[in-house]
XYZ file of N, CA, C and O in Angstrom:
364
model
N -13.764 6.140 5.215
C -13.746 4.701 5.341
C -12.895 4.336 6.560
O -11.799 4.844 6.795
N -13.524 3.368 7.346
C -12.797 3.159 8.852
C -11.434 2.132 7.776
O -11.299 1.716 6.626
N -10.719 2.140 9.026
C -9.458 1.371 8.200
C -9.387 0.438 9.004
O -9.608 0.631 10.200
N -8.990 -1.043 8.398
C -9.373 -1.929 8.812
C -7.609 -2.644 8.809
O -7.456 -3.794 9.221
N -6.763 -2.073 8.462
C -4.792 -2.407 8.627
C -4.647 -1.867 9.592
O -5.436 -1.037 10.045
N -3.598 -2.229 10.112
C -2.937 -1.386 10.952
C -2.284 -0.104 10.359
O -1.466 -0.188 9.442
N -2.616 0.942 10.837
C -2.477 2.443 10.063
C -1.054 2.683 9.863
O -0.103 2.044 10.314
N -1.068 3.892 8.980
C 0.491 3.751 8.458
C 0.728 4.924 9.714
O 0.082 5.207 10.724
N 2.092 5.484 9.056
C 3.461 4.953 8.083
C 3.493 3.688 8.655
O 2.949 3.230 9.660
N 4.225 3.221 7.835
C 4.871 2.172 7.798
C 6.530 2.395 7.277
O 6.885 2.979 6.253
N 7.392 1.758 8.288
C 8.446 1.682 7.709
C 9.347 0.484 7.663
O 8.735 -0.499 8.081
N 10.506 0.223 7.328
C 11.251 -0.838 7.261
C 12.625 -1.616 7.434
O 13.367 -1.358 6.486
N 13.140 -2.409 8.268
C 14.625 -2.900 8.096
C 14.878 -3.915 7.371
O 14.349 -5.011 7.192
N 15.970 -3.258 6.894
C 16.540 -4.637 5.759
C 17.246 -5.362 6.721
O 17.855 -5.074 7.751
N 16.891 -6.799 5.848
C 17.788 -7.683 6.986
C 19.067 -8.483 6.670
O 19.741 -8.105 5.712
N 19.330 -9.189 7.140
C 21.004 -9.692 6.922
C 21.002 -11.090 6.961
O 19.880 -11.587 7.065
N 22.209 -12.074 6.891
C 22.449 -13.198 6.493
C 21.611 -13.879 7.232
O 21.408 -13.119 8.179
N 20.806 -15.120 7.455
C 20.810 -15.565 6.493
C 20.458 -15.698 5.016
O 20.924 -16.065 3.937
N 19.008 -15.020 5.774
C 17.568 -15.078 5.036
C 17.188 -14.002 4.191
O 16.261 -13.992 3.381
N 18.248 -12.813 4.542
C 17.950 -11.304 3.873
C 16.392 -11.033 4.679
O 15.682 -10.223 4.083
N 15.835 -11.593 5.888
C 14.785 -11.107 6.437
C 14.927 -9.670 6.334
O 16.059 -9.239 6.554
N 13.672 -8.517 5.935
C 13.244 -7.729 5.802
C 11.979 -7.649 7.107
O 11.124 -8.522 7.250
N 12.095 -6.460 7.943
C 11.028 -6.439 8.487
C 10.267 -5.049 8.723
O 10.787 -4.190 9.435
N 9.063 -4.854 8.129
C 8.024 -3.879 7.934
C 7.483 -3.668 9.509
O 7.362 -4.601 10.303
N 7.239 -2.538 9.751
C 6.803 -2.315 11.194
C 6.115 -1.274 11.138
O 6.564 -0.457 10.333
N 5.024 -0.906 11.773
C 4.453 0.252 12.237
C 5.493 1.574 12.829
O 6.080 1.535 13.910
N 5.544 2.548 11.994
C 6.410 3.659 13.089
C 5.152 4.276 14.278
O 5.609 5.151 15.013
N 3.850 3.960 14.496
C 3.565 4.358 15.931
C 3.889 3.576 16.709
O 4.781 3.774 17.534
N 3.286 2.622 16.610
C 3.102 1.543 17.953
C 4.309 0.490 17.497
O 4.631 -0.427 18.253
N 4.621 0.584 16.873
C 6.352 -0.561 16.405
C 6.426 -1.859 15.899
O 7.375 -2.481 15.423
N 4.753 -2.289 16.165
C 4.574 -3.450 15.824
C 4.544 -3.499 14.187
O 4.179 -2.716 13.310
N 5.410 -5.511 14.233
C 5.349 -5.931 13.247
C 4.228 -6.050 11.993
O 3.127 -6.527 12.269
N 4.474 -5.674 10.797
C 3.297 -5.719 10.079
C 3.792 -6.629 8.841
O 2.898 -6.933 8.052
N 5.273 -7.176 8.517
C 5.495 -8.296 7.626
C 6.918 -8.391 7.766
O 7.764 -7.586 8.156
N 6.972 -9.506 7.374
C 8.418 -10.319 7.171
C 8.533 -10.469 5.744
O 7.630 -10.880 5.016
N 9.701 -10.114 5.371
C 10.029 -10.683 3.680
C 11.220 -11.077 4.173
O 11.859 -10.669 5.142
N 11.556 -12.390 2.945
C 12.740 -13.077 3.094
C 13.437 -13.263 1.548
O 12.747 -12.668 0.720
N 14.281 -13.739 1.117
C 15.297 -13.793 -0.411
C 15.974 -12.536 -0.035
O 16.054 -11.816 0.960
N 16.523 -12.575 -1.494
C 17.364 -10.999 -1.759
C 16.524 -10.070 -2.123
O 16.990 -8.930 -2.125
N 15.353 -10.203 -2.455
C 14.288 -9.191 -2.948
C 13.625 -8.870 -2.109
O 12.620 -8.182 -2.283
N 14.137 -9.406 -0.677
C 13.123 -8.943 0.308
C 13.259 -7.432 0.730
O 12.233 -6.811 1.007
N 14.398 -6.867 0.783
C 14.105 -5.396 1.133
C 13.454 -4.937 0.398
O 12.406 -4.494 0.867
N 13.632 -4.799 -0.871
C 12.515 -4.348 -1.975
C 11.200 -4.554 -2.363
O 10.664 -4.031 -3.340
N 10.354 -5.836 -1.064
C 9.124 -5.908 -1.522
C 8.878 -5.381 -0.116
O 7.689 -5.307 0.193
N 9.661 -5.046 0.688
C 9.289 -4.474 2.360
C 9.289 -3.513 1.997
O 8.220 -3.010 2.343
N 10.185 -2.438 1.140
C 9.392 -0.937 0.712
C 8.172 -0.671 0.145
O 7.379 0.216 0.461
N 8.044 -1.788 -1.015
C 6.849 -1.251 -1.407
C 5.993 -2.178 -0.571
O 4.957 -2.473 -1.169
N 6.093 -2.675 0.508
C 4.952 -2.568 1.222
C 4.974 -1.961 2.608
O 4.057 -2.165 3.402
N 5.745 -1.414 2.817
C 5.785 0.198 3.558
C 5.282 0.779 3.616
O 4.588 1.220 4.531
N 5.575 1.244 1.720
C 4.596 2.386 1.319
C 2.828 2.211 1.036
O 2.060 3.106 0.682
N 2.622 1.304 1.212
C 1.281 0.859 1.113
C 0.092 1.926 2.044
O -0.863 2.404 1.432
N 0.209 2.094 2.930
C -0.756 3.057 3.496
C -0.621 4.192 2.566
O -1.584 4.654 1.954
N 0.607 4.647 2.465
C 0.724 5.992 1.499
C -0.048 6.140 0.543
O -0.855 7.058 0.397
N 0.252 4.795 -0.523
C -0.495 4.608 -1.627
C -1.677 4.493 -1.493
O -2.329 5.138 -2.314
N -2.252 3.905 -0.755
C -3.715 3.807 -0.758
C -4.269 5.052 -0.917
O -5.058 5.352 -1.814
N -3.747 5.985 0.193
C -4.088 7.446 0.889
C -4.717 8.518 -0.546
O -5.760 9.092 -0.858
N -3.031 8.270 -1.216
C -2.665 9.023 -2.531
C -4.139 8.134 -3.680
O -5.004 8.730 -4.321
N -3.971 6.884 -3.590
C -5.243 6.912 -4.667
C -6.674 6.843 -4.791
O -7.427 6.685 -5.752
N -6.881 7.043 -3.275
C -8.667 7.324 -2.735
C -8.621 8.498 -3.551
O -9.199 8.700 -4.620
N -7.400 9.692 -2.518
C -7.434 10.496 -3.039
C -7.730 10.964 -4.696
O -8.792 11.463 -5.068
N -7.282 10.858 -5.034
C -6.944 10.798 -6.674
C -8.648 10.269 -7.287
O -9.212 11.026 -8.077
N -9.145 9.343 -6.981
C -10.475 8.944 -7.550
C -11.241 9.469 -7.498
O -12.028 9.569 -8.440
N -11.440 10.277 -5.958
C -12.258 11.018 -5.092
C -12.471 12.884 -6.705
O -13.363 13.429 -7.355
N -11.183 12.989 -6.515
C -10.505 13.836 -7.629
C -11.412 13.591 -8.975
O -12.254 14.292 -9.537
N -10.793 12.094 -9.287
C -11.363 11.664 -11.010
C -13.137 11.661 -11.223
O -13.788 11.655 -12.268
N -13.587 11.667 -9.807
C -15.352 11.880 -9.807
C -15.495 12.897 -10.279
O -15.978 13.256 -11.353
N -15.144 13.312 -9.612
C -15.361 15.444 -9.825
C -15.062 15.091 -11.358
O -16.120 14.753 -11.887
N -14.532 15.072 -11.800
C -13.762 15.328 -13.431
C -14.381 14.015 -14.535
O -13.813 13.531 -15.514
N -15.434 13.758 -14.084
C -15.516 12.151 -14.909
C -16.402 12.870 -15.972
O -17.631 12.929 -15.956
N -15.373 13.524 -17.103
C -16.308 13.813 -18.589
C -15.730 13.388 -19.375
O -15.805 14.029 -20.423
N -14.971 12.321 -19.408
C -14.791 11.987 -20.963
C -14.220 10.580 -20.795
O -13.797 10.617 -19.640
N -13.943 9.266 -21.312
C -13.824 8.089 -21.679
C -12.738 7.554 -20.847
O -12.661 6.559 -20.126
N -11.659 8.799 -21.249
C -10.196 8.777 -20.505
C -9.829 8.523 -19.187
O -8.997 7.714 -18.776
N -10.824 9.617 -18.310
C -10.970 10.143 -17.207
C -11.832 8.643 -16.267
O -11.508 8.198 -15.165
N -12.780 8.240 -17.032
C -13.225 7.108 -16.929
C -12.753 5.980 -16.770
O -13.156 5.171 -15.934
N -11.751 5.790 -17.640
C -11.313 4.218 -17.756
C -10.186 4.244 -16.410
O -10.111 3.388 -15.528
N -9.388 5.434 -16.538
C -8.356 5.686 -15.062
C -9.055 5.536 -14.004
O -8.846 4.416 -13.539
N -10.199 6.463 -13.056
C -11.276 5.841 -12.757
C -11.217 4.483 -12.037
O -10.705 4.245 -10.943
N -12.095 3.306 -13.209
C -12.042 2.320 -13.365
C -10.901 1.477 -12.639
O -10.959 0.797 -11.615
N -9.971 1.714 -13.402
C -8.091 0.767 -12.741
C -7.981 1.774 -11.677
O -7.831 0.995 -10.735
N -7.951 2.780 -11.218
C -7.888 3.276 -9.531
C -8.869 2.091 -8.898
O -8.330 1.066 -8.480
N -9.779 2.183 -8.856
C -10.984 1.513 -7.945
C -10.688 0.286 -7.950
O -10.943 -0.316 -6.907
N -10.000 -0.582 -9.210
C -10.071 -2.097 -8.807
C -9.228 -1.990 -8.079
O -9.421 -2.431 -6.946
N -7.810 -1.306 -8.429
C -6.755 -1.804 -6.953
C -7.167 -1.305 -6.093
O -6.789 -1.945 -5.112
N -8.027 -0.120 -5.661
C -8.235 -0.098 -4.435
C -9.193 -0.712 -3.562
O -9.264 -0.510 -2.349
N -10.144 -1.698 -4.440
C -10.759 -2.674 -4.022
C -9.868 -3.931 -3.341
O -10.141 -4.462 -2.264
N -8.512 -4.354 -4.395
C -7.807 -4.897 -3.862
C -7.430 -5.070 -2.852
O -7.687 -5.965 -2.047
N -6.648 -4.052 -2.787
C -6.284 -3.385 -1.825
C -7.043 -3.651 -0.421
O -6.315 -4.213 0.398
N -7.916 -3.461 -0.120
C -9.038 -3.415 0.810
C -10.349 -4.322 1.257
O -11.029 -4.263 2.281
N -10.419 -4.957 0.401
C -11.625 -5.972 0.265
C -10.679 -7.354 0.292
O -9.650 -7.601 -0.338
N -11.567 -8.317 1.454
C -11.110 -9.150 1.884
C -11.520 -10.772 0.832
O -11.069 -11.864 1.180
């Protein structure tokens, strides 16, 4: 699947008074990829850091749960992989 974000890693600085700005950046090319602001902002700039990762890790993983799709279980996991990664991805 062509990727349609700006590709990861992604990494992040926490930021300081006033705003607790947080800022997410590309580690190739450096550019900005989000601003978070509050006190929770470093913590929603990691997990959206890690966002390329995750994606990566749960194509992966589905790609996986095909191969293995025999029983209800295997299925329904499946299922909740694909919607977030529809999320995820679909505009």
């Amino acid at each position: 699947m062509k990727t349609k974000h700006t590709p990861g890693p992604w990494a992040f600085r926490e930021g300081a008074e006033p705003h607790h700005q947080a800022l997410v950046y590309s580690e190739e090319s450096g550019h900005d990829v989000a601003v978070t602001y509050h006190d929770e902002g470093a913590t929603n700039a990691r997990l959206i850091a890690a966002a390329p990762e995750l994606l990566d890790a749960l194509q992966s993983i589905t790609e996986t749960l095909h191969q293995m799709k025999r029983d209800n279980t295997v299925s329904g996991m499946l299922y909740v992989a694909e919607l977030a990664i529809q999320k995820a991805t679909q505009p």
